[in-house]
PDB file of C-alpha atoms and ligand atoms in Angstrom:
ATOM      1  CA  UNK A1075      19.454  -9.382 -28.349  1.00 44.00           C
ATOM      2  CA  UNK A1076      21.387  -8.168 -25.310  1.00 48.00           C
ATOM      3  CA  UNK A1077      20.734 -10.987 -22.604  1.00 56.00           C
ATOM      4  CA  UNK A1078      18.764  -9.701 -19.706  1.00 61.00           C
ATOM      5  CA  UNK A1079      20.359 -10.500 -16.282  1.00 74.00           C
ATOM      6  CA  UNK A1080      17.646 -11.272 -14.027  1.00 93.00           C
ATOM      7  CA  UNK A1081      19.739 -11.930 -10.866  1.00 96.00           C
ATOM      8  CA  UNK A1082      19.193  -8.284  -9.324  1.00 97.00           C
ATOM      9  CA  UNK A1083      19.363  -6.288  -6.334  1.00 97.00           C
ATOM     10  CA  UNK A1084      16.114  -5.072  -4.440  1.00 98.00           C
ATOM     11  CA  UNK A1085      16.897  -1.374  -5.336  1.00 97.00           C
ATOM     12  CA  UNK A1086      15.343  -0.946  -9.005  1.00 95.00           C
ATOM     13  CA  UNK A1087      12.770  -3.815  -8.226  1.00 97.00           C
ATOM     14  CA  UNK A1088      11.368  -1.830  -5.436  1.00 98.00           C
ATOM     15  CA  UNK A1089      11.534   1.357  -6.616  1.00 98.00           C
ATOM     16  CA  UNK A1090       9.208   0.055  -9.701  1.00 97.00           C
ATOM     17  CA  UNK A1091       6.651  -1.197  -7.082  1.00 98.00           C
ATOM     18  CA  UNK A1092       6.969   2.275  -5.195  1.00 98.00           C
ATOM     19  CA  UNK A1093       6.211   4.140  -8.304  1.00 98.00           C
ATOM     20  CA  UNK A1094       3.570   1.481  -9.635  1.00 98.00           C
ATOM     21  CA  UNK A1095       1.961   1.169  -6.133  1.00 98.00           C
ATOM     22  CA  UNK A1096       2.553  -2.426  -5.458  1.00 98.00           C
ATOM     23  CA  UNK A1097       4.128  -4.935  -3.579  1.00 98.00           C
ATOM     24  CA  UNK A1098       6.682  -7.729  -3.993  1.00 98.00           C
ATOM     25  CA  UNK A1099       6.730 -10.967  -1.970  1.00 98.00           C
ATOM     26  CA  UNK A1100       9.892 -11.719   0.044  1.00 98.00           C
ATOM     27  CA  UNK A1101       9.834 -15.443   0.907  1.00 98.00           C
ATOM     28  CA  UNK A1102      12.116 -17.233   3.066  1.00 98.00           C
ATOM     29  CA  UNK A1103      13.374 -20.305   1.090  1.00 98.00           C
ATOM     30  CA  UNK A1104      16.040 -23.015   2.438  1.00 98.00           C
ATOM     31  CA  UNK A1105      16.117 -25.643  -0.240  1.00 98.00           C
ATOM     32  CA  UNK A1106      15.707 -26.146  -4.210  1.00 98.00           C
ATOM     33  CA  UNK A1107      11.935 -27.308  -4.072  1.00 98.00           C
ATOM     34  CA  UNK A1108      11.263 -24.025  -2.495  1.00 98.00           C
ATOM     35  CA  UNK A1109      13.651 -21.776  -4.724  1.00 98.00           C
ATOM     36  CA  UNK A1110      11.972 -23.466  -7.810  1.00 98.00           C
ATOM     37  CA  UNK A1111       8.227 -23.057  -6.590  1.00 98.00           C
ATOM     38  CA  UNK A1112       8.918 -19.389  -6.052  1.00 98.00           C
ATOM     39  CA  UNK A1113      10.866 -18.427  -9.179  1.00 98.00           C
ATOM     40  CA  UNK A1114       8.626 -20.715 -11.091  1.00 98.00           C
ATOM     41  CA  UNK A1115       5.677 -18.717  -9.614  1.00 98.00           C
ATOM     42  CA  UNK A1116       7.183 -15.521 -10.323  1.00 98.00           C
ATOM     43  CA  UNK A1117       7.571 -16.549 -14.017  1.00 97.00           C
ATOM     44  CA  UNK A1118       4.196 -17.678 -14.729  1.00 98.00           C
ATOM     45  CA  UNK A1119       2.726 -14.452 -12.861  1.00 98.00           C
ATOM     46  CA  UNK A1120       5.011 -12.320 -14.698  1.00 97.00           C
ATOM     47  CA  UNK A1121       5.971 -11.102 -11.472  1.00 98.00           C
ATOM     48  CA  UNK A1122       9.209 -10.017  -9.592  1.00 98.00           C
ATOM     49  CA  UNK A1123      10.061 -11.854  -6.646  1.00 98.00           C
ATOM     50  CA  UNK A1124      12.739 -11.613  -3.430  1.00 98.00           C
ATOM     51  CA  UNK A1125      14.003 -14.730  -2.002  1.00 98.00           C
ATOM     52  CA  UNK A1126      15.116 -14.336   1.710  1.00 98.00           C
ATOM     53  CA  UNK A1127      16.945 -16.374   3.854  1.00 98.00           C
ATOM     54  CA  UNK A1128      17.974 -15.723   7.531  1.00 98.00           C
ATOM     55  CA  UNK A1129      21.281 -16.171   9.201  1.00 98.00           C
ATOM     56  CA  UNK A1130      19.808 -18.954  11.284  1.00 98.00           C
ATOM     57  CA  UNK A1131      18.283 -20.834   8.152  1.00 98.00           C
ATOM     58  CA  UNK A1132      21.795 -20.251   6.449  1.00 98.00           C
ATOM     59  CA  UNK A1133      23.744 -21.913   9.197  1.00 97.00           C
ATOM     60  CA  UNK A1134      21.117 -24.678   9.950  1.00 98.00           C
ATOM     61  CA  UNK A1135      20.218 -26.320   6.443  1.00 97.00           C
ATOM     62  CA  UNK A1136      20.261 -23.709   3.244  1.00 96.00           C
ATOM     63  CA  UNK A1137      23.895 -22.948   3.091  1.00 97.00           C
ATOM     64  CA  UNK A1138      24.989 -19.834   1.238  1.00 97.00           C
ATOM     65  CA  UNK A1139      27.458 -21.743  -1.101  1.00 96.00           C
ATOM     66  CA  UNK A1140      24.758 -24.026  -2.130  1.00 97.00           C
ATOM     67  CA  UNK A1141      21.921 -21.558  -2.137  1.00 98.00           C
ATOM     68  CA  UNK A1142      23.788 -18.981  -3.993  1.00 98.00           C
ATOM     69  CA  UNK A1143      24.921 -20.808  -7.086  1.00 97.00           C
ATOM     70  CA  UNK A1144      21.518 -22.520  -7.190  1.00 98.00           C
ATOM     71  CA  UNK A1145      19.412 -19.219  -7.197  1.00 98.00           C
ATOM     72  CA  UNK A1146      21.770 -17.643  -9.734  1.00 97.00           C
ATOM     73  CA  UNK A1147      21.580 -20.592 -12.239  1.00 97.00           C
ATOM     74  CA  UNK A1148      17.675 -20.636 -11.766  1.00 97.00           C
ATOM     75  CA  UNK A1149      17.495 -16.565 -12.145  1.00 96.00           C
ATOM     76  CA  UNK A1150      19.637 -17.078 -15.286  1.00 94.00           C
ATOM     77  CA  UNK A1151      16.944 -18.743 -17.076  1.00 94.00           C
ATOM     78  CA  UNK A1152      14.049 -16.568 -15.687  1.00 95.00           C
ATOM     79  CA  UNK A1153      12.275 -13.890 -17.677  1.00 94.00           C
ATOM     80  CA  UNK A1154      11.462 -11.802 -14.279  1.00 97.00           C
ATOM     81  CA  UNK A1155      13.581 -10.024 -11.985  1.00 97.00           C
ATOM     82  CA  UNK A1156      14.959 -12.245  -8.848  1.00 98.00           C
ATOM     83  CA  UNK A1157      16.696 -10.835  -5.855  1.00 98.00           C
ATOM     84  CA  UNK A1158      18.471 -12.654  -3.220  1.00 98.00           C
ATOM     85  CA  UNK A1159      18.274 -11.136   0.393  1.00 98.00           C
ATOM     86  CA  UNK A1160      20.036 -11.743   3.690  1.00 98.00           C
ATOM     87  CA  UNK A1161      16.865 -11.355   6.004  1.00 98.00           C
ATOM     88  CA  UNK A1162      17.460 -10.008   9.203  1.00 98.00           C
ATOM     89  CA  UNK A1163      21.510  -9.605   9.057  1.00 98.00           C
ATOM     90  CA  UNK A1164      22.264  -8.990  12.577  1.00 97.00           C
ATOM     91  CA  UNK A1165      26.306  -8.833  12.765  1.00 97.00           C
ATOM     92  CA  UNK A1166      29.123  -8.045  10.265  1.00 97.00           C
ATOM     93  CA  UNK A1167      30.448 -11.276   9.801  1.00 97.00           C
ATOM     94  CA  UNK A1168      26.924 -12.945   8.727  1.00 98.00           C
ATOM     95  CA  UNK A1169      26.661  -9.585   6.608  1.00 98.00           C
ATOM     96  CA  UNK A1170      29.998  -9.697   4.960  1.00 98.00           C
ATOM     97  CA  UNK A1171      29.805 -13.367   4.447  1.00 97.00           C
ATOM     98  CA  UNK A1172      26.596 -12.802   2.525  1.00 98.00           C
ATOM     99  CA  UNK A1173      28.002  -9.968   0.308  1.00 98.00           C
ATOM    100  CA  UNK A1174      31.017 -12.268  -0.276  1.00 97.00           C
ATOM    101  CA  UNK A1175      28.630 -15.318  -1.562  1.00 97.00           C
ATOM    102  CA  UNK A1176      27.299 -12.648  -4.008  1.00 97.00           C
ATOM    103  CA  UNK A1177      23.903 -12.324  -2.347  1.00 98.00           C
ATOM    104  CA  UNK A1178      22.011  -9.476  -4.189  1.00 98.00           C
ATOM    105  CA  UNK A1179      20.974  -7.791  -1.334  1.00 98.00           C
ATOM    106  CA  UNK A1180      21.522  -7.402   2.274  1.00 98.00           C
ATOM    107  CA  UNK A1181      19.369  -6.692   5.578  1.00 98.00           C
ATOM    108  CA  UNK A1182      21.117  -4.983   8.181  1.00 98.00           C
ATOM    109  CA  UNK A1183      18.503  -5.280  11.207  1.00 98.00           C
ATOM    110  CA  UNK A1184      20.151  -3.014  14.079  1.00 98.00           C
ATOM    111  CA  UNK A1185      16.581  -2.244  15.281  1.00 98.00           C
ATOM    112  CA  UNK A1186      17.129  -3.584  18.800  1.00 97.00           C
ATOM    113  CA  UNK A1187      20.010  -0.873  19.280  1.00 98.00           C
ATOM    114  CA  UNK A1188      19.266   2.692  20.139  1.00 98.00           C
ATOM    115  CA  UNK A1189      18.736   5.245  17.313  1.00 98.00           C
ATOM    116  CA  UNK A1190      22.184   6.427  16.819  1.00 98.00           C
ATOM    117  CA  UNK A1191      23.728   3.110  17.201  1.00 98.00           C
ATOM    118  CA  UNK A1192      21.205   1.847  14.382  1.00 98.00           C
ATOM    119  CA  UNK A1193      22.330   4.914  12.224  1.00 98.00           C
ATOM    120  CA  UNK A1194      25.792   3.737  12.661  1.00 98.00           C
ATOM    121  CA  UNK A1195      25.811   0.156  12.144  1.00 98.00           C
ATOM    122  CA  UNK A1196      23.242   0.882   9.010  1.00 98.00           C
ATOM    123  CA  UNK A1197      25.053   3.515   7.028  1.00 98.00           C
ATOM    124  CA  UNK A1198      28.008   1.381   7.416  1.00 98.00           C
ATOM    125  CA  UNK A1199      26.464  -1.508   6.049  1.00 98.00           C
ATOM    126  CA  UNK A1200      24.716   0.691   3.214  1.00 98.00           C
ATOM    127  CA  UNK A1201      27.884   1.832   1.741  1.00 98.00           C
ATOM    128  CA  UNK A1202      29.613  -1.402   1.918  1.00 98.00           C
ATOM    129  CA  UNK A1203      26.473  -3.063  -0.234  1.00 98.00           C
ATOM    130  CA  UNK A1204      26.613  -0.255  -2.457  1.00 98.00           C
ATOM    131  CA  UNK A1205      29.968  -0.204  -3.093  1.00 98.00           C
ATOM    132  CA  UNK A1206      29.539  -3.862  -4.405  1.00 97.00           C
ATOM    133  CA  UNK A1207      26.332  -3.142  -6.456  1.00 97.00           C
ATOM    134  CA  UNK A1208      24.071  -4.430  -3.929  1.00 98.00           C
ATOM    135  CA  UNK A1209      20.967  -3.025  -2.150  1.00 98.00           C
ATOM    136  CA  UNK A1210      20.552  -2.714   1.712  1.00 98.00           C
ATOM    137  CA  UNK A1211      17.433  -2.859   3.616  1.00 98.00           C
ATOM    138  CA  UNK A1212      17.274  -1.429   7.019  1.00 98.00           C
ATOM    139  CA  UNK A1213      14.829  -1.603  10.350  1.00 98.00           C
ATOM    140  CA  UNK A1214      13.360   1.257  12.539  1.00 98.00           C
ATOM    141  CA  UNK A1215      11.233   0.625  15.203  1.00 98.00           C
ATOM    142  CA  UNK A1216      10.970  -3.157  15.993  1.00 96.00           C
ATOM    143  CA  UNK A1217       9.076  -6.083  14.407  1.00 96.00           C
ATOM    144  CA  UNK A1218       9.371  -8.386  17.121  1.00 94.00           C
ATOM    145  CA  UNK A1219       7.364 -11.741  17.553  1.00 95.00           C
ATOM    146  CA  UNK A1220       3.737 -12.687  17.355  1.00 94.00           C
ATOM    147  CA  UNK A1221       4.200 -14.852  20.423  1.00 92.00           C
ATOM    148  CA  UNK A1222       5.057 -12.213  22.674  1.00 91.00           C
ATOM    149  CA  UNK A1223       2.397  -9.902  21.434  1.00 90.00           C
ATOM    150  CA  UNK A1224       5.251  -7.428  20.412  1.00 91.00           C
ATOM    151  CA  UNK A1225       3.067  -6.190  17.391  1.00 92.00           C
ATOM    152  CA  UNK A1226       0.577  -4.605  19.876  1.00 92.00           C
ATOM    153  CA  UNK A1227       3.502  -2.831  21.621  1.00 93.00           C
ATOM    154  CA  UNK A1228       3.286   0.829  20.390  1.00 94.00           C
ATOM    155  CA  UNK A1229       6.710   1.597  21.899  1.00 94.00           C
ATOM    156  CA  UNK A1230       8.190  -0.311  19.282  1.00 96.00           C
ATOM    157  CA  UNK A1231       6.250   1.545  16.286  1.00 97.00           C
ATOM    158  CA  UNK A1232       8.367   3.586  13.858  1.00 98.00           C
ATOM    159  CA  UNK A1233       8.434   7.266  14.310  1.00 98.00           C
ATOM    160  CA  UNK A1234       7.927   9.207  11.454  1.00 98.00           C
ATOM    161  CA  UNK A1235      10.162  11.920  12.191  1.00 98.00           C
ATOM    162  CA  UNK A1236      12.835   9.722  13.139  1.00 98.00           C
ATOM    163  CA  UNK A1237      12.674   7.570  10.103  1.00 98.00           C
ATOM    164  CA  UNK A1238      13.059  10.684   7.820  1.00 98.00           C
ATOM    165  CA  UNK A1239      16.358  11.298   9.640  1.00 98.00           C
ATOM    166  CA  UNK A1240      17.299   7.729   9.683  1.00 98.00           C
ATOM    167  CA  UNK A1241      16.863   7.491   5.748  1.00 98.00           C
ATOM    168  CA  UNK A1242      18.924  10.619   5.184  1.00 98.00           C
ATOM    169  CA  UNK A1243      21.803   9.649   6.871  1.00 98.00           C
ATOM    170  CA  UNK A1244      21.953   5.893   6.666  1.00 98.00           C
ATOM    171  CA  UNK A1245      21.074   6.090   2.410  1.00 98.00           C
ATOM    172  CA  UNK A1246      18.980   2.371   2.805  1.00 98.00           C
ATOM    173  CA  UNK A1247      17.356   1.602  -0.045  1.00 98.00           C
ATOM    174  CA  UNK A1248      14.255   0.466   1.607  1.00 98.00           C
ATOM    175  CA  UNK A1249      13.011   0.541   5.109  1.00 98.00           C
ATOM    176  CA  UNK A1250      11.230  -2.143   7.332  1.00 98.00           C
ATOM    177  CA  UNK A1251       8.551  -0.248   9.436  1.00 98.00           C
ATOM    178  CA  UNK A1252       6.708  -1.341  12.861  1.00 98.00           C
ATOM    179  CA  UNK A1253       3.042  -0.776  12.315  1.00 98.00           C
ATOM    180  CA  UNK A1254       1.563  -3.571  14.172  1.00 96.00           C
ATOM    181  CA  UNK A1255       2.511  -6.800  12.586  1.00 97.00           C
ATOM    182  CA  UNK A1256       4.954  -9.398  14.105  1.00 95.00           C
ATOM    183  CA  UNK A1257       7.171 -12.352  13.190  1.00 96.00           C
ATOM    184  CA  UNK A1258       5.335 -15.934  13.594  1.00 96.00           C
ATOM    185  CA  UNK A1259       2.035 -17.516  14.145  1.00 95.00           C
ATOM    186  CA  UNK A1260      -0.376 -15.142  15.941  1.00 94.00           C
ATOM    187  CA  UNK A1261      -2.402 -16.744  18.699  1.00 93.00           C
ATOM    188  CA  UNK A1262      -5.301 -18.699  17.422  1.00 92.00           C
ATOM    189  CA  UNK A1263      -8.098 -16.391  15.825  1.00 91.00           C
ATOM    190  CA  UNK A1264      -5.938 -13.161  16.305  1.00 93.00           C
ATOM    191  CA  UNK A1265      -5.927 -10.846  13.572  1.00 94.00           C
ATOM    192  CA  UNK A1266      -3.319  -7.905  14.139  1.00 95.00           C
ATOM    193  CA  UNK A1267      -4.540  -4.300  14.189  1.00 96.00           C
ATOM    194  CA  UNK A1268      -2.415  -2.048  11.869  1.00 97.00           C
ATOM    195  CA  UNK A1269      -1.784   1.703  12.299  1.00 98.00           C
ATOM    196  CA  UNK A1270      -2.414   2.732   8.801  1.00 98.00           C
ATOM    197  CA  UNK A1271      -2.504   6.290   9.659  1.00 98.00           C
ATOM    198  CA  UNK A1272       0.915   6.101  10.687  1.00 98.00           C
ATOM    199  CA  UNK A1273       2.012   3.875   7.520  1.00 98.00           C
ATOM    200  CA  UNK A1274       0.572   6.775   5.394  1.00 98.00           C
ATOM    201  CA  UNK A1275       2.657   9.510   7.265  1.00 98.00           C
ATOM    202  CA  UNK A1276       5.723   7.550   6.809  1.00 98.00           C
ATOM    203  CA  UNK A1277       4.998   6.984   3.041  1.00 98.00           C
ATOM    204  CA  UNK A1278       4.443  10.593   2.619  1.00 98.00           C
ATOM    205  CA  UNK A1279       7.522  11.636   4.578  1.00 98.00           C
ATOM    206  CA  UNK A1280       9.830   9.183   2.771  1.00 98.00           C
ATOM    207  CA  UNK A1281       8.629   8.593  -0.310  1.00 98.00           C
ATOM    208  CA  UNK A1282      10.715   5.553  -1.000  1.00 98.00           C
ATOM    209  CA  UNK A1283       9.929   1.672  -0.887  1.00 98.00           C
ATOM    210  CA  UNK A1284       8.730   0.532   2.679  1.00 99.00           C
ATOM    211  CA  UNK A1285       8.773  -3.077   4.007  1.00 98.00           C
ATOM    212  CA  UNK A1286       6.166  -5.255   5.904  1.00 98.00           C
ATOM    213  CA  UNK A1287       7.877  -8.085   7.720  1.00 98.00           C
ATOM    214  CA  UNK A1288       5.643 -10.535   9.686  1.00 97.00           C
ATOM    215  CA  UNK A1289       3.254 -11.020   6.500  1.00 96.00           C
ATOM    216  CA  UNK A1290       2.130 -14.459   7.804  1.00 97.00           C
ATOM    217  CA  UNK A1291      -1.377 -14.460   9.325  1.00 95.00           C
ATOM    218  CA  UNK A1292      -1.886 -10.776   8.913  1.00 96.00           C
ATOM    219  CA  UNK A1293      -4.916 -11.160   7.228  1.00 96.00           C
ATOM    220  CA  UNK A1294      -5.857 -10.496   3.510  1.00 98.00           C
ATOM    221  CA  UNK A1295      -7.597  -7.132   4.224  1.00 98.00           C
ATOM    222  CA  UNK A1296      -4.783  -5.760   6.184  1.00 98.00           C
ATOM    223  CA  UNK A1297      -2.158  -6.953   3.559  1.00 98.00           C
ATOM    224  CA  UNK A1298      -4.216  -5.596   0.796  1.00 98.00           C
ATOM    225  CA  UNK A1299      -4.639  -1.995   2.675  1.00 98.00           C
ATOM    226  CA  UNK A1300      -1.047  -1.950   3.519  1.00 98.00           C
ATOM    227  CA  UNK A1301      -0.152  -2.015  -0.154  1.00 98.00           C
ATOM    228  CA  UNK A1302      -2.684   0.321  -0.845  1.00 98.00           C
ATOM    229  CA  UNK A1303      -0.829   2.800   1.798  1.00 98.00           C
ATOM    230  CA  UNK A1304       2.455   2.226   0.472  1.00 98.00           C
ATOM    231  CA  UNK A1305       3.884  -1.091   1.470  1.00 98.00           C
ATOM    232  CA  UNK A1306       6.317  -2.496  -1.503  1.00 98.00           C
ATOM    233  CA  UNK A1307       7.735  -5.675   0.135  1.00 98.00           C
ATOM    234  CA  UNK A1308       6.100  -8.128   2.140  1.00 98.00           C
ATOM    235  CA  UNK A1309       8.191 -10.811   3.977  1.00 98.00           C
ATOM    236  CA  UNK A1310       6.236 -14.149   4.460  1.00 98.00           C
ATOM    237  CA  UNK A1311       7.582 -17.152   5.722  1.00 98.00           C
ATOM    238  CA  UNK A1312       5.766 -18.896   8.547  1.00 98.00           C
ATOM    239  CA  UNK A1313       2.785 -19.037   6.520  1.00 98.00           C
ATOM    240  CA  UNK A1314       4.553 -20.785   3.046  1.00 98.00           C
ATOM    241  CA  UNK A1315       6.271 -23.233   5.582  1.00 98.00           C
ATOM    242  CA  UNK A1316       2.943 -24.124   7.281  1.00 98.00           C
ATOM    243  CA  UNK A1317       1.335 -24.525   3.755  1.00 98.00           C
ATOM    244  CA  UNK A1318       4.138 -26.876   2.573  1.00 98.00           C
ATOM    245  CA  UNK A1319       4.276 -29.160   5.742  1.00 98.00           C
ATOM    246  CA  UNK A1320       0.387 -29.174   5.368  1.00 98.00           C
ATOM    247  CA  UNK A1321       0.410 -30.497   1.754  1.00 98.00           C
ATOM    248  CA  UNK A1322       3.322 -33.071   2.579  1.00 98.00           C
ATOM    249  CA  UNK A1323       1.235 -34.654   5.631  1.00 98.00           C
ATOM    250  CA  UNK A1324      -2.086 -34.339   3.246  1.00 98.00           C
ATOM    251  CA  UNK A1325      -0.165 -35.725   0.410  1.00 98.00           C
ATOM    252  CA  UNK A1326       1.429 -38.925   2.535  1.00 98.00           C
ATOM    253  CA  UNK A1327      -2.074 -39.588   4.056  1.00 98.00           C
ATOM    254  CA  UNK A1328      -3.708 -39.758   0.201  1.00 98.00           C
ATOM    255  CA  UNK A1329      -0.949 -41.764  -1.025  1.00 98.00           C
ATOM    256  CA  UNK A1330       1.121 -43.484   1.617  1.00 98.00           C
ATOM    257  CA  UNK A1331       3.132 -45.424  -1.216  1.00 98.00           C
ATOM    258  CA  UNK A1332       4.265 -42.056  -2.864  1.00 98.00           C
ATOM    259  CA  UNK A1333       8.038 -42.142  -4.141  1.00 98.00           C
ATOM    260  CA  UNK A1334      10.093 -39.310  -2.401  1.00 98.00           C
ATOM    261  CA  UNK A1335      10.760 -37.342  -5.682  1.00 98.00           C
ATOM    262  CA  UNK A1336       6.938 -37.314  -6.488  1.00 98.00           C
ATOM    263  CA  UNK A1337       6.124 -36.241  -2.888  1.00 98.00           C
ATOM    264  CA  UNK A1338       8.450 -33.488  -3.242  1.00 98.00           C
ATOM    265  CA  UNK A1339       7.108 -32.501  -6.552  1.00 98.00           C
ATOM    266  CA  UNK A1340       3.424 -32.637  -5.037  1.00 98.00           C
ATOM    267  CA  UNK A1341       4.755 -30.198  -2.326  1.00 98.00           C
ATOM    268  CA  UNK A1342       6.457 -27.875  -4.849  1.00 98.00           C
ATOM    269  CA  UNK A1343       3.145 -27.748  -6.725  1.00 98.00           C
ATOM    270  CA  UNK A1344       1.294 -26.766  -3.379  1.00 98.00           C
ATOM    271  CA  UNK A1345       3.549 -23.976  -2.671  1.00 98.00           C
ATOM    272  CA  UNK A1346       3.482 -22.384  -5.866  1.00 98.00           C
ATOM    273  CA  UNK A1347      -0.650 -22.224  -5.748  1.00 98.00           C
ATOM    274  CA  UNK A1348      -0.230 -20.313  -2.414  1.00 98.00           C
ATOM    275  CA  UNK A1349       2.728 -18.142  -3.769  1.00 98.00           C
ATOM    276  CA  UNK A1350       0.781 -17.249  -7.129  1.00 98.00           C
ATOM    277  CA  UNK A1351      -2.356 -16.314  -5.304  1.00 98.00           C
ATOM    278  CA  UNK A1352      -0.475 -14.115  -2.788  1.00 98.00           C
ATOM    279  CA  UNK A1353       1.386 -12.461  -5.974  1.00 98.00           C
ATOM    280  CA  UNK A1354      -1.998 -11.555  -7.426  1.00 98.00           C
ATOM    281  CA  UNK A1355      -3.330 -10.119  -4.047  1.00 98.00           C
ATOM    282  CA  UNK A1356      -0.570  -7.762  -3.605  1.00 98.00           C
ATOM    283  CA  UNK A1357      -0.553  -6.542  -7.398  1.00 98.00           C
ATOM    284  CA  UNK A1358       2.833  -8.045  -8.500  1.00 98.00           C
ATOM    285  CA  UNK A1359       1.421 -10.281 -10.988  1.00 98.00           C
ATOM    286  CA  UNK A1360       1.534  -9.124 -14.719  1.00 97.00           C
ATOM    287  CA  UNK A1361       4.071  -6.078 -13.632  1.00 97.00           C
ATOM    288  CA  UNK A1362       6.820  -7.570 -16.065  1.00 92.00           C
ATOM    289  CA  UNK A1363       4.478  -8.964 -18.855  1.00 78.00           C
ATOM    290  CA  UNK A1364       5.701  -6.326 -21.040  1.00 60.00           C
ATOM    291  CA  UNK A1365       9.541  -7.341 -20.583  1.00 50.00           C
ATOM    292  CA  UNK A1366       8.836 -10.269 -22.417  1.00 47.00           C
ATOM    293  CA  UNK A1367       8.752  -9.496 -25.913  1.00 42.00           C
ATOM    294  CA  UNK A1368      11.866 -10.279 -28.039  1.00 45.00           C
ATOM    295  CA  UNK A1369      11.154  -7.672 -30.836  1.00 41.00           C
ATOM    296  CA  UNK A1370      13.147  -4.192 -31.337  1.00 40.00           C
ATOM    297  CA  UNK A1371      12.216  -1.506 -28.777  1.00 42.00           C
ATOM    298  CA  UNK A1372       9.641   0.597 -30.211  1.00 39.00           C
ATOM    299  CA  UNK A1373      10.487   3.863 -28.884  1.00 36.00           C
TER     300      UNK A1373
HETATM  301  P1  LIG B1828       6.389 -14.183   9.199  1.00 78.40           P
HETATM  302  O1  LIG B1828       6.909 -15.803   9.490  1.00 78.40           O
HETATM  303  O2  LIG B1828       5.560 -14.053  10.083  1.00 78.40           O
HETATM  304  O3  LIG B1828       5.771 -14.404   7.947  1.00 78.40           O
HETATM  305  O4  LIG B1828       7.693 -13.234   8.934  1.00 78.40           O
HETATM  306  C1  LIG B1828       8.538 -13.424   8.035  1.00 78.40           C
HETATM  307  C2  LIG B1828       9.801 -12.166   8.287  1.00 78.40           C
HETATM  308  O5  LIG B1828       9.097 -11.178   8.527  1.00 78.40           O
HETATM  309  C3  LIG B1828      10.987 -12.460   7.589  1.00 78.40           C
HETATM  310  O6  LIG B1828      11.726 -11.402   7.962  1.00 78.40           O
END
């Protein structure tokens, strides 16, 4: 049987999610424990998954020349599709370097520029990525920071008519939309209010995979509704990092003499529990169960 390559771009993965109306997790990852937790969770849930890393994370800790071969090695053994995406690529240097390292996808975030400049930058990166067989995510409107209450600033929300023109002119493969979420932790007790009406209009007008950034702390009801209204990729960073840190603190408190390796393994297990629950919530679980058989194709 022909070997299936499971290190893929986000394009087919997200069109499958768009067609079958579910969402794929895109999880920020900076080390081997996280990469293993993400890919093992995806395998156990028969779910596709996207691994994200930002330029800041790449420069500070999870260097590209380490992360790419490691994720490719893990993906090669996987039975579900795995994409590795540069999260929030802001300049050409970071993006071309990620493409050279063989990321399977890149995001160009020119959302702080005015419309025409966002189009100019995004279309350039989209054609570069496509020429190398990789996918390109873009952002229109602006998903800012929870700490600045940016999610409540309607001036940042994605305009539907502009989005249609943006996608036609840039040929991006998926679009991150601003509908009320923001990056990072929200103030204690706050659950953001999302503009689902706008999201439905965007889905209807664009008929393509849509992305929600700032998935952490958005609340289960909002996340479920966002998927039902057309979100196909949900970025999660803060919640997983927090969950991992809490597991680390609890394990050390419960077992102060635990060995370092065992500690890492305990944190990895805790991350898997979080990720698998999330995959079930957003409907990506069991999407690849039928890809597992070894027998001949029946049709
Ligand atoms: P959170 O840290 O709020 O989950 O946001 C992650 C994200 O959107 C990365 O692009």
